[in-house]
Amino acid sequence: MNTVILNSIQSDDKLYNILKSFLFEELSKAGFKNEFIDLFSKNIEYCNGCGYCGEKKVGVCVKKDDMTEIYYELANSKIYIFISPITFGGFNSELKKAIDRISPLGVSGYTIYKGELHHPMRYDNPKMFFTIGILDNDYPEQEETFKLVSERLEKAFFSPKTASLVLNKDMNVDSIQLKIKESLEKLGVIS
Amino acid sequence: MSRKVIALLGSTRGKKTASESIVDYISGNGNAEGFDLVKYRAHEIFNKQDKLDDFMNDVIDSDTLLISSAVYVHSVPYPLTVVLENMSAIESRKNLEGKKLLSIFHSGYPEDIQRKASFEICENFAKVTNMEWLGGIGFGG
């Protein structure tokens, strides 16, 4: 089974290697093949809402850029993991740019899911959705918004198993690894 | 002397958008209500420093910032997020303190919860920049 990790924290951030190496270690032990994608290194245009993917050629994005490979990974991965600095409670712009392009993975029609209107997903993924946000200590109230933003995507993805984790830069490595383990246990990836 | 309102449009589809129609309607009533409204489209300014500077100077010269946008995949669209990130840079914050912020978000989904995250993001932006959050209006369906 595959995992796709969309990352928007910079590689010189001290949390970058901690998160990347530990996620790889735990997911690989659990038998997952992992694709870690640094969004800052990708050429991704922003969605201009042209409607091509929903009206003209359903499921296909008119923009031909690095999202093409990301669509492939998303379609074929049981686990989506999104990593981002928390910006005003949401994902930062780099990750949001990729998320805004996810519409081709949905179908044009609507369905009711957990009492809300949503576009069904085209593929039977993700089975698990995990968000990791890095919070600035000056703005603790943004944690609740990040949980809401994560919950909204959980529903958009129809993901049956979900986890959302907020970290801050003052945490030591052991605490970070423990929290990631707890989240992976919640998802049922490890026991 | 009339008040000055800056409208920041989040939709990325060009000029014929619901976000802009709403702002045009408000602008049409502006003279009667005693304010002038200036529009900026986030997707036209987010990656051009000179246009971002023009926008920021207009905001500094205004009383109120009005954000009008569609919801993109359950939160604020990318170009609008970039503009807000730029505005919240430490050196810009002192220029925004005390200015009023309100927002209008719309989407095709009828449930209020589908727009809630976008409003919270704007409210958090107001806290970071010490602006006065006035709340917002949501349209759905």
mmCIF file of C-alpha atoms in Angstrom:
data_model
loop_
_atom_site.group_PDB
_atom_site.id
_atom_site.type_symbol
_atom_site.label_atom_id
_atom_site.label_comp_id
_atom_site.label_asym_id
_atom_site.label_seq_id
_atom_site.Cartn_x
_atom_site.Cartn_y
_atom_site.Cartn_z
ATOM 1 C CA MET A 1 0.000 0.000 0.000
ATOM 2 C CA ASN A 2 1.125 3.532 -0.734
ATOM 3 C CA THR A 3 1.363 6.722 1.285
ATOM 4 C CA VAL A 4 1.655 10.183 -0.258
ATOM 5 C CA ILE A 5 3.050 12.932 1.948
ATOM 6 C CA LEU A 6 2.551 16.500 0.710
ATOM 7 C CA ASN A 7 5.003 18.688 2.596
ATOM 8 C CA SER A 8 5.164 22.485 2.660
ATOM 9 C CA ILE A 9 7.707 23.078 5.431
ATOM 10 C CA GLN A 10 11.133 24.143 4.226
ATOM 11 C CA SER A 11 13.957 21.616 4.216
ATOM 12 C CA ASP A 12 16.090 23.863 6.470
ATOM 13 C CA ASP A 13 13.387 23.843 9.154
ATOM 14 C CA LYS A 14 14.576 21.802 12.132
ATOM 15 C CA LEU A 15 11.353 19.776 12.084
ATOM 16 C CA TYR A 16 11.785 18.752 8.452
ATOM 17 C CA ASN A 17 14.219 15.871 8.973
ATOM 18 C CA ILE A 18 12.580 14.779 12.223
ATOM 19 C CA LEU A 19 9.183 14.410 10.564
ATOM 20 C CA LYS A 20 10.429 12.958 7.298
ATOM 21 C CA SER A 21 12.721 10.319 8.798
ATOM 22 C CA PHE A 22 10.321 9.215 11.516
ATOM 23 C CA LEU A 23 7.311 8.967 9.198
ATOM 24 C CA PHE A 24 9.392 6.955 6.720
ATOM 25 C CA GLU A 25 10.636 4.677 9.494
ATOM 26 C CA GLU A 26 7.224 3.940 10.980
ATOM 27 C CA LEU A 27 5.319 3.669 7.714
ATOM 28 C CA SER A 28 7.971 1.467 6.108
ATOM 29 C CA LYS A 29 7.932 -0.873 9.106
ATOM 30 C CA ALA A 30 4.165 -1.121 8.630
ATOM 31 C CA GLY A 31 4.701 -2.157 5.002
ATOM 32 C CA PHE A 32 3.869 1.089 3.231
ATOM 33 C CA LYS A 33 5.665 2.465 0.181
ATOM 34 C CA ASN A 34 6.073 6.193 0.806
ATOM 35 C CA GLU A 35 6.230 9.149 -1.550
ATOM 36 C CA PHE A 36 7.394 12.325 0.224
ATOM 37 C CA ILE A 37 6.750 15.351 -1.984
ATOM 38 C CA ASP A 38 8.358 18.707 -1.173
ATOM 39 C CA LEU A 39 5.923 21.167 -2.690
ATOM 40 C CA PHE A 40 8.467 24.006 -2.688
ATOM 41 C CA SER A 41 10.517 22.084 -5.239
ATOM 42 C CA LYS A 42 7.579 21.511 -7.576
ATOM 43 C CA ASN A 43 6.268 23.585 -10.421
ATOM 44 C CA ILE A 44 2.590 23.910 -9.618
ATOM 45 C CA GLU A 45 0.281 26.561 -11.072
ATOM 46 C CA TYR A 46 -2.680 27.781 -9.089
ATOM 47 C CA CYS A 47 -6.269 26.740 -9.893
ATOM 48 C CA ASN A 48 -8.054 29.471 -11.819
ATOM 49 C CA GLY A 49 -11.444 27.797 -11.555
ATOM 50 C CA CYS A 50 -11.739 27.297 -15.315
ATOM 51 C CA GLY A 51 -14.173 24.388 -14.889
ATOM 52 C CA TYR A 52 -12.381 22.182 -17.430
ATOM 53 C CA CYS A 53 -12.029 19.287 -14.936
ATOM 54 C CA GLY A 54 -15.712 19.351 -14.043
ATOM 55 C CA GLU A 55 -17.391 20.295 -17.316
ATOM 56 C CA LYS A 56 -15.251 19.867 -20.442
ATOM 57 C CA LYS A 57 -13.045 16.854 -19.761
ATOM 58 C CA VAL A 58 -14.193 15.496 -16.459
ATOM 59 C CA GLY A 59 -11.407 14.473 -14.104
ATOM 60 C CA VAL A 60 -8.632 16.022 -16.197
ATOM 61 C CA CYS A 61 -6.868 19.256 -15.284
ATOM 62 C CA VAL A 62 -6.084 21.537 -18.207
ATOM 63 C CA LYS A 63 -2.811 22.629 -16.565
ATOM 64 C CA LYS A 64 0.117 20.344 -17.378
ATOM 65 C CA ASP A 65 2.635 20.770 -14.575
ATOM 66 C CA ASP A 66 3.981 18.819 -11.598
ATOM 67 C CA MET A 67 0.462 18.217 -10.288
ATOM 68 C CA THR A 68 0.224 15.481 -12.928
ATOM 69 C CA GLU A 69 2.577 13.243 -10.914
ATOM 70 C CA ILE A 70 0.871 14.250 -7.675
ATOM 71 C CA TYR A 71 -2.548 13.271 -9.078
ATOM 72 C CA TYR A 72 -1.084 9.832 -9.820
ATOM 73 C CA GLU A 73 0.220 9.474 -6.272
ATOM 74 C CA LEU A 74 -3.054 10.683 -4.737
ATOM 75 C CA ALA A 75 -5.110 8.299 -6.873
ATOM 76 C CA ASN A 76 -2.951 5.363 -5.820
ATOM 77 C CA SER A 77 -2.342 6.063 -2.123
ATOM 78 C CA LYS A 78 -4.287 4.677 0.806
ATOM 79 C CA ILE A 79 -2.866 7.308 3.158
ATOM 80 C CA TYR A 80 -2.632 11.053 2.532
ATOM 81 C CA ILE A 81 -0.414 13.005 4.950
ATOM 82 C CA PHE A 82 -0.363 16.803 4.667
ATOM 83 C CA ILE A 83 2.379 18.718 6.535
ATOM 84 C CA SER A 84 2.300 22.517 6.777
ATOM 85 C CA PRO A 85 3.120 25.496 8.947
ATOM 86 C CA ILE A 86 -0.194 26.770 10.306
ATOM 87 C CA THR A 87 -1.059 30.096 8.680
ATOM 88 C CA PHE A 88 -3.994 31.936 10.301
ATOM 89 C CA GLY A 89 -5.264 28.478 11.308
ATOM 90 C CA GLY A 90 -5.131 27.061 7.789
ATOM 91 C CA PHE A 91 -2.492 25.462 5.615
ATOM 92 C CA ASN A 92 0.198 27.764 4.263
ATOM 93 C CA SER A 93 -0.081 29.047 0.705
ATOM 94 C CA GLU A 94 2.292 26.446 -0.746
ATOM 95 C CA LEU A 95 0.150 23.526 0.384
ATOM 96 C CA LYS A 96 -3.074 25.413 -0.320
ATOM 97 C CA LYS A 97 -1.991 25.845 -3.935
ATOM 98 C CA ALA A 98 -1.815 22.055 -4.335
ATOM 99 C CA ILE A 99 -5.049 21.466 -2.402
ATOM 100 C CA ASP A 100 -6.923 23.931 -4.635
ATOM 101 C CA ARG A 101 -5.910 21.746 -7.600
ATOM 102 C CA ILE A 102 -7.438 18.564 -6.136
ATOM 103 C CA SER A 103 -10.858 19.055 -7.761
ATOM 104 C CA PRO A 104 -10.150 16.631 -10.672
ATOM 105 C CA LEU A 105 -10.020 13.819 -8.091
ATOM 106 C CA GLY A 106 -13.698 14.408 -7.369
ATOM 107 C CA VAL A 107 -16.612 13.655 -9.672
ATOM 108 C CA SER A 108 -19.026 16.288 -10.968
ATOM 109 C CA GLY A 109 -22.143 15.097 -9.143
ATOM 110 C CA TYR A 110 -23.055 15.567 -5.509
ATOM 111 C CA THR A 111 -23.907 13.222 -2.707
ATOM 112 C CA ILE A 112 -24.842 13.572 0.934
ATOM 113 C CA TYR A 113 -22.034 12.502 3.283
ATOM 114 C CA LYS A 114 -22.440 12.790 7.041
ATOM 115 C CA GLY A 115 -25.325 15.191 6.515
ATOM 116 C CA GLU A 116 -23.474 17.507 4.113
ATOM 117 C CA LEU A 117 -23.334 17.971 0.359
ATOM 118 C CA HIS A 118 -20.021 16.817 -1.163
ATOM 119 C CA HIS A 119 -18.550 15.770 -4.492
ATOM 120 C CA PRO A 120 -17.760 12.024 -4.291
ATOM 121 C CA MET A 121 -14.137 11.062 -4.805
ATOM 122 C CA ARG A 122 -13.254 9.490 -8.154
ATOM 123 C CA TYR A 123 -10.970 6.872 -6.590
ATOM 124 C CA ASP A 124 -11.454 4.797 -3.468
ATOM 125 C CA ASN A 125 -8.758 6.767 -1.631
ATOM 126 C CA PRO A 126 -7.669 7.899 0.852
ATOM 127 C CA LYS A 127 -8.574 5.314 3.456
ATOM 128 C CA MET A 128 -6.651 7.364 5.987
ATOM 129 C CA PHE A 129 -6.037 11.117 6.162
ATOM 130 C CA PHE A 130 -3.486 12.680 8.518
ATOM 131 C CA THR A 131 -2.659 16.378 8.857
ATOM 132 C CA ILE A 132 0.356 17.740 10.718
ATOM 133 C CA GLY A 133 0.437 21.476 11.445
ATOM 134 C CA ILE A 134 3.314 23.476 12.887
ATOM 135 C CA LEU A 135 1.926 26.153 15.194
ATOM 136 C CA ASP A 136 3.478 29.501 16.080
ATOM 137 C CA ASN A 137 3.393 29.691 19.890
ATOM 138 C CA ASP A 138 2.131 33.281 19.754
ATOM 139 C CA TYR A 139 -1.229 32.215 18.320
ATOM 140 C CA PRO A 140 -2.575 29.162 20.219
ATOM 141 C CA GLU A 141 -6.155 29.912 19.125
ATOM 142 C CA GLN A 142 -5.201 28.882 15.585
ATOM 143 C CA GLU A 143 -5.032 25.233 16.686
ATOM 144 C CA GLU A 144 -8.828 24.981 16.739
ATOM 145 C CA THR A 145 -9.098 26.437 13.243
ATOM 146 C CA PHE A 146 -6.488 23.976 11.991
ATOM 147 C CA LYS A 147 -8.553 21.112 13.383
ATOM 148 C CA LEU A 148 -11.623 22.528 11.625
ATOM 149 C CA VAL A 149 -9.747 22.907 8.313
ATOM 150 C CA SER A 150 -8.490 19.318 8.656
ATOM 151 C CA GLU A 151 -11.976 18.062 9.474
ATOM 152 C CA ARG A 152 -13.372 19.792 6.380
ATOM 153 C CA LEU A 153 -10.875 17.974 4.156
ATOM 154 C CA GLU A 154 -11.532 14.672 5.912
ATOM 155 C CA LYS A 155 -15.136 14.972 4.800
ATOM 156 C CA ALA A 156 -14.198 16.175 1.312
ATOM 157 C CA PHE A 157 -12.020 13.055 0.958
ATOM 158 C CA PHE A 158 -14.657 10.724 2.471
ATOM 159 C CA SER A 159 -11.819 9.363 4.561
ATOM 160 C CA PRO A 160 -13.003 6.799 7.148
ATOM 161 C CA LYS A 161 -9.907 7.077 9.362
ATOM 162 C CA THR A 162 -8.418 10.431 10.246
ATOM 163 C CA ALA A 163 -5.940 12.114 12.549
ATOM 164 C CA SER A 164 -4.844 15.727 12.995
ATOM 165 C CA LEU A 165 -1.734 16.691 14.933
ATOM 166 C CA VAL A 166 -0.493 20.138 15.969
ATOM 167 C CA LEU A 167 3.193 20.501 16.841
ATOM 168 C CA ASN A 168 5.272 23.463 17.829
ATOM 169 C CA LYS A 169 8.965 24.122 17.397
ATOM 170 C CA ASP A 170 9.709 23.962 21.111
ATOM 171 C CA MET A 171 8.807 20.278 21.330
ATOM 172 C CA ASN A 172 11.669 17.866 21.738
ATOM 173 C CA VAL A 173 12.233 14.998 19.340
ATOM 174 C CA ASP A 174 10.867 12.361 21.732
ATOM 175 C CA SER A 175 7.604 14.265 22.209
ATOM 176 C CA ILE A 176 7.170 14.716 18.465
ATOM 177 C CA GLN A 177 7.823 11.050 17.761
ATOM 178 C CA LEU A 178 5.427 9.988 20.524
ATOM 179 C CA LYS A 179 2.655 12.179 19.117
ATOM 180 C CA ILE A 180 3.185 10.866 15.602
ATOM 181 C CA LYS A 181 3.081 7.296 16.916
ATOM 182 C CA GLU A 182 -0.182 8.026 18.720
ATOM 183 C CA SER A 183 -1.675 9.420 15.510
ATOM 184 C CA LEU A 184 -0.526 6.426 13.457
ATOM 185 C CA GLU A 185 -2.027 4.133 16.082
ATOM 186 C CA LYS A 186 -5.300 6.058 15.873
ATOM 187 C CA LEU A 187 -5.279 5.526 12.123
ATOM 188 C CA GLY A 188 -4.613 1.817 12.624
ATOM 189 C CA VAL A 189 -1.323 1.959 10.710
ATOM 190 C CA ILE A 190 0.676 0.654 13.688
ATOM 191 C CA SER A 191 -0.437 -1.052 16.875
ATOM 192 C CA MET B 1 -15.204 63.355 4.019
ATOM 193 C CA SER B 2 -16.173 59.870 2.844
ATOM 194 C CA ARG B 3 -14.611 56.721 4.205
ATOM 195 C CA LYS B 4 -12.454 54.541 2.001
ATOM 196 C CA VAL B 5 -13.051 50.806 1.731
ATOM 197 C CA ILE B 6 -10.653 48.431 -0.019
ATOM 198 C CA ALA B 7 -12.243 45.299 -1.473
ATOM 199 C CA LEU B 8 -9.957 42.312 -1.951
ATOM 200 C CA LEU B 9 -11.474 39.722 -4.281
ATOM 201 C CA GLY B 10 -10.405 36.112 -3.782
ATOM 202 C CA SER B 11 -11.953 34.377 -6.769
ATOM 203 C CA THR B 12 -9.468 33.368 -9.451
ATOM 204 C CA ARG B 13 -11.829 33.178 -12.434
ATOM 205 C CA GLY B 14 -11.310 36.656 -13.862
ATOM 206 C CA LYS B 15 -13.750 39.544 -13.704
ATOM 207 C CA LYS B 16 -17.236 38.033 -13.996
ATOM 208 C CA THR B 17 -17.399 36.404 -10.594
ATOM 209 C CA ALA B 18 -19.945 36.261 -7.819
ATOM 210 C CA SER B 19 -17.326 37.770 -5.485
ATOM 211 C CA GLU B 20 -17.028 40.817 -7.740
ATOM 212 C CA SER B 21 -20.772 41.130 -8.371
ATOM 213 C CA ILE B 22 -21.363 41.301 -4.625
ATOM 214 C CA VAL B 23 -18.701 43.991 -4.244
ATOM 215 C CA ASP B 24 -20.074 45.928 -7.236
ATOM 216 C CA TYR B 25 -23.498 45.903 -5.622
ATOM 217 C CA ILE B 26 -22.034 47.235 -2.383
ATOM 218 C CA SER B 27 -19.989 49.799 -4.304
ATOM 219 C CA GLY B 28 -23.101 50.988 -6.149
ATOM 220 C CA ASN B 29 -24.597 51.928 -2.825
ATOM 221 C CA GLY B 30 -21.369 53.422 -1.566
ATOM 222 C CA ASN B 31 -22.004 57.073 -2.298
ATOM 223 C CA ALA B 32 -25.340 57.000 -0.509
ATOM 224 C CA GLU B 33 -23.736 55.316 2.489
ATOM 225 C CA GLY B 34 -20.780 57.699 2.504
ATOM 226 C CA PHE B 35 -17.870 55.543 1.407
ATOM 227 C CA ASP B 36 -15.690 55.039 -1.656
ATOM 228 C CA LEU B 37 -14.691 51.523 -2.613
ATOM 229 C CA VAL B 38 -11.552 50.446 -4.453
ATOM 230 C CA LYS B 39 -11.284 46.888 -5.829
ATOM 231 C CA TYR B 40 -8.257 44.607 -6.060
ATOM 232 C CA ARG B 41 -8.280 41.048 -7.434
ATOM 233 C CA ALA B 42 -5.937 38.814 -5.432
ATOM 234 C CA HIS B 43 -4.966 36.738 -8.466
ATOM 235 C CA GLU B 44 -3.797 39.892 -10.279
ATOM 236 C CA ILE B 45 -1.549 41.130 -7.468
ATOM 237 C CA PHE B 46 -0.333 38.161 -5.387
ATOM 238 C CA ASN B 47 2.827 37.511 -7.449
ATOM 239 C CA LYS B 48 3.668 41.078 -8.496
ATOM 240 C CA GLN B 49 5.514 43.092 -5.852
ATOM 241 C CA ASP B 50 4.676 46.505 -7.363
ATOM 242 C CA LYS B 51 0.960 45.690 -7.381
ATOM 243 C CA LEU B 52 1.141 44.282 -3.856
ATOM 244 C CA ASP B 53 2.796 47.551 -2.786
ATOM 245 C CA ASP B 54 0.036 49.600 -4.463
ATOM 246 C CA PHE B 55 -2.581 47.477 -2.741
ATOM 247 C CA MET B 56 -0.889 47.768 0.656
ATOM 248 C CA ASN B 57 -0.562 51.559 0.292
ATOM 249 C CA ASP B 58 -4.262 51.783 -0.505
ATOM 250 C CA VAL B 59 -5.098 49.647 2.537
ATOM 251 C CA ILE B 60 -2.950 51.896 4.735
ATOM 252 C CA ASP B 61 -4.885 54.871 3.367
ATOM 253 C CA SER B 62 -8.267 53.261 4.071
ATOM 254 C CA ASP B 63 -10.565 52.555 7.009
ATOM 255 C CA THR B 64 -11.810 49.114 6.129
ATOM 256 C CA LEU B 65 -10.737 46.005 4.245
ATOM 257 C CA LEU B 66 -13.516 43.897 2.738
ATOM 258 C CA ILE B 67 -12.596 40.383 1.599
ATOM 259 C CA SER B 68 -15.045 38.864 -0.875
ATOM 260 C CA SER B 69 -14.327 35.381 -2.124
ATOM 261 C CA ALA B 70 -15.516 32.008 -3.179
ATOM 262 C CA VAL B 71 -14.478 29.127 -0.927
ATOM 263 C CA TYR B 72 -11.897 26.938 -2.647
ATOM 264 C CA VAL B 73 -11.696 23.365 -1.339
ATOM 265 C CA HIS B 74 -13.100 24.356 2.029
ATOM 266 C CA SER B 75 -10.978 27.399 2.780
ATOM 267 C CA VAL B 76 -9.401 30.557 1.396
ATOM 268 C CA PRO B 77 -8.104 30.339 -2.225
ATOM 269 C CA TYR B 78 -4.354 30.249 -2.839
ATOM 270 C CA PRO B 79 -3.783 33.778 -4.281
ATOM 271 C CA LEU B 80 -5.776 35.333 -1.441
ATOM 272 C CA THR B 81 -3.761 33.290 1.080
ATOM 273 C CA VAL B 82 -0.535 34.666 -0.435
ATOM 274 C CA VAL B 83 -1.804 38.254 -0.163
ATOM 275 C CA LEU B 84 -2.774 37.738 3.491
ATOM 276 C CA GLU B 85 0.637 36.184 4.223
ATOM 277 C CA ASN B 86 2.317 39.238 2.674
ATOM 278 C CA MET B 87 0.126 41.655 4.626
ATOM 279 C CA SER B 88 0.961 39.917 7.898
ATOM 280 C CA ALA B 89 4.712 40.372 7.514
ATOM 281 C CA ILE B 90 6.065 41.863 10.737
ATOM 282 C CA GLU B 91 7.008 45.158 9.071
ATOM 283 C CA SER B 92 3.470 45.610 7.683
ATOM 284 C CA ARG B 93 1.477 44.877 10.815
ATOM 285 C CA LYS B 94 1.889 48.293 12.459
ATOM 286 C CA ASN B 95 0.224 49.838 9.387
ATOM 287 C CA LEU B 96 -2.857 47.660 9.768
ATOM 288 C CA GLU B 97 -3.494 48.074 13.475
ATOM 289 C CA GLY B 98 -7.026 49.253 14.217
ATOM 290 C CA LYS B 99 -8.314 49.015 10.666
ATOM 291 C CA LYS B 100 -11.599 47.186 10.219
ATOM 292 C CA LEU B 101 -11.853 43.814 8.481
ATOM 293 C CA LEU B 102 -14.961 42.029 7.294
ATOM 294 C CA SER B 103 -15.460 39.213 4.824
ATOM 295 C CA ILE B 104 -18.017 37.698 2.500
ATOM 296 C CA PHE B 105 -17.636 34.045 1.492
ATOM 297 C CA HIS B 106 -19.817 32.097 -0.905
ATOM 298 C CA SER B 107 -19.838 28.549 -2.212
ATOM 299 C CA GLY B 108 -22.123 26.114 -3.977
ATOM 300 C CA TYR B 109 -22.699 24.162 -0.792
ATOM 301 C CA PRO B 110 -25.727 25.123 1.303
ATOM 302 C CA GLU B 111 -24.351 24.301 4.769
ATOM 303 C CA ASP B 112 -22.814 27.146 6.808
ATOM 304 C CA ILE B 113 -20.105 24.777 8.099
ATOM 305 C CA GLN B 114 -18.648 24.645 4.564
ATOM 306 C CA ARG B 115 -17.649 28.317 4.879
ATOM 307 C CA LYS B 116 -16.778 28.395 8.596
ATOM 308 C CA ALA B 117 -13.044 27.733 8.175
ATOM 309 C CA SER B 118 -12.684 30.648 5.743
ATOM 310 C CA PHE B 119 -14.219 33.056 8.256
ATOM 311 C CA GLU B 120 -12.025 31.726 11.066
ATOM 312 C CA ILE B 121 -8.925 32.174 8.906
ATOM 313 C CA CYS B 122 -9.887 35.833 8.337
ATOM 314 C CA GLU B 123 -10.571 36.314 12.039
ATOM 315 C CA ASN B 124 -7.169 34.829 12.893
ATOM 316 C CA PHE B 125 -5.558 37.085 10.286
ATOM 317 C CA ALA B 126 -7.200 40.072 11.999
ATOM 318 C CA LYS B 127 -5.762 38.965 15.367
ATOM 319 C CA VAL B 128 -2.255 38.571 13.915
ATOM 320 C CA THR B 129 -2.360 42.036 12.325
ATOM 321 C CA ASN B 130 -4.258 43.734 15.185
ATOM 322 C CA MET B 131 -7.098 44.636 12.856
ATOM 323 C CA GLU B 132 -10.649 44.899 14.183
ATOM 324 C CA TRP B 133 -12.636 41.851 13.069
ATOM 325 C CA LEU B 134 -16.204 42.839 12.214
ATOM 326 C CA GLY B 135 -17.403 39.374 11.144
ATOM 327 C CA GLY B 136 -18.763 38.264 7.839
ATOM 328 C CA ILE B 137 -21.651 37.141 5.668
ATOM 329 C CA GLY B 138 -21.879 33.713 4.042
ATOM 330 C CA PHE B 139 -23.848 32.693 0.969
ATOM 331 C CA GLY B 140 -24.359 29.102 -0.093
ATOM 332 C CA GLY B 141 -26.342 26.874 -2.406
#
